[in-house]
């Protein structure tokens, strides 16, 4: 699609429960060795899909699984598309202006996939950069979590990402929680380390919402951009646990305020042989539908509450926060949450002006920039919070490094 301005547009595509810091009870902290299976039953344990015979050695764990461990963030990385779309560019497509967008959202530019770029490609780059910073080999990664609502493949992309990165010993799967996805993925990674005995978990947050934007709707097209970010979560002694507290929450009653639901096209076949309602009509996804006022009210109310709950679990006051890192959706939401928590603006991380709302990528993208610029240092305490479609929201109090 090309606008009259000549600008090429992206193609449209189809209260938390209380926990104790003590963790698991001692009786649950025993490692049970895997049961040895007869060689003829080990075919499913091969690291690649082929017709070869699998040896008993291939089924053995690479290292003993020790449960009850803590987690720490030891590396991060990010990747963005080459094409930058400014507010002035958008003003040639819809009735808007740079001043109007910036005043209401804080956004000046956003990055959008173009040409041969793919979300998988961005995810791979971000993952590789996180591993490089962490100085961890790809083959030492145990699990890859791809947090996205817009995979290149409807059936998920984690397996393709881990293969391209070279994580030959890792399992992977996708997590879909929209703009809360990265926080959900981060917490999930720590649970696999604590309860599953994994050592290295790669969490990738990536989204390309430009594929689901109605570029004639100035209420939504001004908001979204594409990006990927990643962190490497590593096992450590429980006493050094970098996840100090967290809170996650969902409320399906708010789905009507923010969604991209499926819709049905015409039937695939014209001849149904007299069977009513068959075959099912081809499904496609609608463009993003959002009630901005209701989402804003939800965010400024629930995000500070969520952070306060996570701080309560961590046993920390808000004054102990070195950095506030929220999902980059709207600068007014970020400012309102900081004010509610009494956190000064110089402790707030924001790159919203440059990238817009990149959904699950926004938190790791902003974190990566803050770490590489020297703003976030080892030992800093970060209050991170994601919120979005579902409705879902969650917060994590983490220590960097």
Short mmCIF file of N, CA and C in Angstrom, two decimals, residues 8-11 79-85 110-123 125 150 152 207-211 215 224-228:
data_model
loop_
_atom_site.label_atom_id
_atom_site.label_comp_id
_atom_site.label_asym_id
_atom_site.label_seq_id
_atom_site.Cartn_x
_atom_site.Cartn_y
_atom_site.Cartn_z
N UNK A 8 5.52 4.42 1.57
CA UNK A 8 5.08 3.02 1.54
C UNK A 8 4.68 2.60 2.94
N UNK A 9 3.49 2.05 3.06
CA UNK A 9 2.98 1.61 4.35
C UNK A 9 3.15 0.11 4.51
N UNK A 10 3.28 -0.40 5.76
CA UNK A 10 3.39 -1.83 5.99
C UNK A 10 2.13 -2.54 5.53
N UNK A 11 2.30 -3.75 5.08
CA UNK A 11 1.14 -4.55 4.69
C UNK A 11 0.36 -4.98 5.92
N UNK A 79 17.16 -4.93 18.87
CA UNK A 79 17.28 -4.71 17.42
C UNK A 79 16.05 -3.95 16.95
N UNK A 80 16.26 -3.04 15.99
CA UNK A 80 15.16 -2.24 15.45
C UNK A 80 15.23 -2.24 13.93
N UNK A 81 14.08 -2.05 13.26
CA UNK A 81 14.09 -1.97 11.80
C UNK A 81 14.81 -0.72 11.31
N UNK A 82 15.16 -0.74 10.04
CA UNK A 82 15.89 0.40 9.45
C UNK A 82 14.99 1.60 9.18
N UNK A 83 13.73 1.34 8.80
CA UNK A 83 12.84 2.42 8.39
C UNK A 83 12.27 3.18 9.59
N UNK A 84 12.49 4.48 9.61
CA UNK A 84 11.96 5.34 10.66
C UNK A 84 10.84 6.19 10.08
N UNK A 85 9.70 6.20 10.77
CA UNK A 85 8.53 6.98 10.34
C UNK A 85 8.29 8.08 11.37
N UNK A 110 8.84 6.33 15.07
CA UNK A 110 8.68 4.90 15.32
C UNK A 110 9.38 4.15 14.20
N UNK A 111 9.83 2.92 14.46
CA UNK A 111 10.49 2.08 13.46
C UNK A 111 9.50 1.03 12.97
N UNK A 112 9.56 0.76 11.64
CA UNK A 112 8.60 -0.15 11.02
C UNK A 112 9.34 -1.13 10.10
N UNK A 113 8.98 -2.39 10.15
CA UNK A 113 9.58 -3.39 9.27
C UNK A 113 9.34 -3.03 7.82
N UNK A 114 10.36 -3.26 6.99
CA UNK A 114 10.22 -2.98 5.56
C UNK A 114 11.14 -3.92 4.79
N UNK A 115 10.93 -4.02 3.50
CA UNK A 115 11.78 -4.86 2.66
C UNK A 115 11.77 -6.30 3.10
N UNK A 116 12.96 -6.87 3.26
CA UNK A 116 13.09 -8.28 3.66
C UNK A 116 13.18 -8.46 5.17
N UNK A 117 13.02 -7.40 5.93
CA UNK A 117 13.10 -7.53 7.39
C UNK A 117 11.94 -8.35 7.93
N UNK A 118 12.22 -9.14 8.96
CA UNK A 118 11.19 -9.95 9.62
C UNK A 118 11.32 -9.80 11.13
N UNK A 119 10.26 -10.13 11.81
CA UNK A 119 10.31 -10.10 13.27
C UNK A 119 11.28 -11.16 13.78
N UNK A 120 11.33 -12.30 13.12
CA UNK A 120 12.27 -13.34 13.51
C UNK A 120 13.72 -12.82 13.40
N UNK A 121 13.99 -12.09 12.33
CA UNK A 121 15.33 -11.55 12.16
C UNK A 121 15.72 -10.60 13.28
N UNK A 122 14.79 -9.72 13.67
CA UNK A 122 15.05 -8.82 14.79
C UNK A 122 15.27 -9.59 16.08
N UNK A 123 14.45 -10.62 16.29
CA UNK A 123 14.56 -11.44 17.51
C UNK A 123 15.92 -12.12 17.60
N UNK A 125 18.76 -11.13 16.19
CA UNK A 125 19.79 -10.12 16.48
C UNK A 125 19.80 -9.74 17.96
N UNK A 150 2.69 -11.17 17.64
CA UNK A 150 2.69 -11.00 16.18
C UNK A 150 3.78 -11.85 15.54
N UNK A 152 5.88 -14.33 13.02
CA UNK A 152 5.85 -14.51 11.57
C UNK A 152 5.06 -15.74 11.18
N UNK A 207 7.75 -7.61 18.80
CA UNK A 207 6.44 -7.42 18.17
C UNK A 207 6.55 -6.54 16.95
N UNK A 208 5.65 -6.80 15.99
CA UNK A 208 5.54 -5.99 14.78
C UNK A 208 4.07 -5.61 14.61
N UNK A 209 3.63 -4.72 15.48
CA UNK A 209 2.22 -4.32 15.45
C UNK A 209 1.88 -3.48 14.24
N UNK A 210 2.88 -3.02 13.51
CA UNK A 210 2.60 -2.25 12.29
C UNK A 210 1.79 -3.06 11.29
N UNK A 211 1.88 -4.39 11.36
CA UNK A 211 1.14 -5.26 10.45
C UNK A 211 -0.35 -5.30 10.77
N UNK A 215 -3.77 2.14 9.05
CA UNK A 215 -2.98 3.34 8.80
C UNK A 215 -3.82 4.52 8.32
N UNK A 224 2.14 2.94 17.33
CA UNK A 224 2.87 1.68 17.36
C UNK A 224 4.09 1.63 16.45
N UNK A 225 5.08 0.85 16.88
CA UNK A 225 6.28 0.59 16.11
C UNK A 225 6.73 -0.84 16.30
N UNK A 226 7.79 -1.24 15.60
CA UNK A 226 8.28 -2.62 15.63
C UNK A 226 9.68 -2.66 16.25
N UNK A 227 9.99 -3.73 16.98
CA UNK A 227 11.32 -3.88 17.59
C UNK A 227 11.42 -5.23 18.27
N UNK A 228 12.63 -5.53 18.74
CA UNK A 228 12.87 -6.73 19.54
C UNK A 228 13.89 -6.41 20.62
#
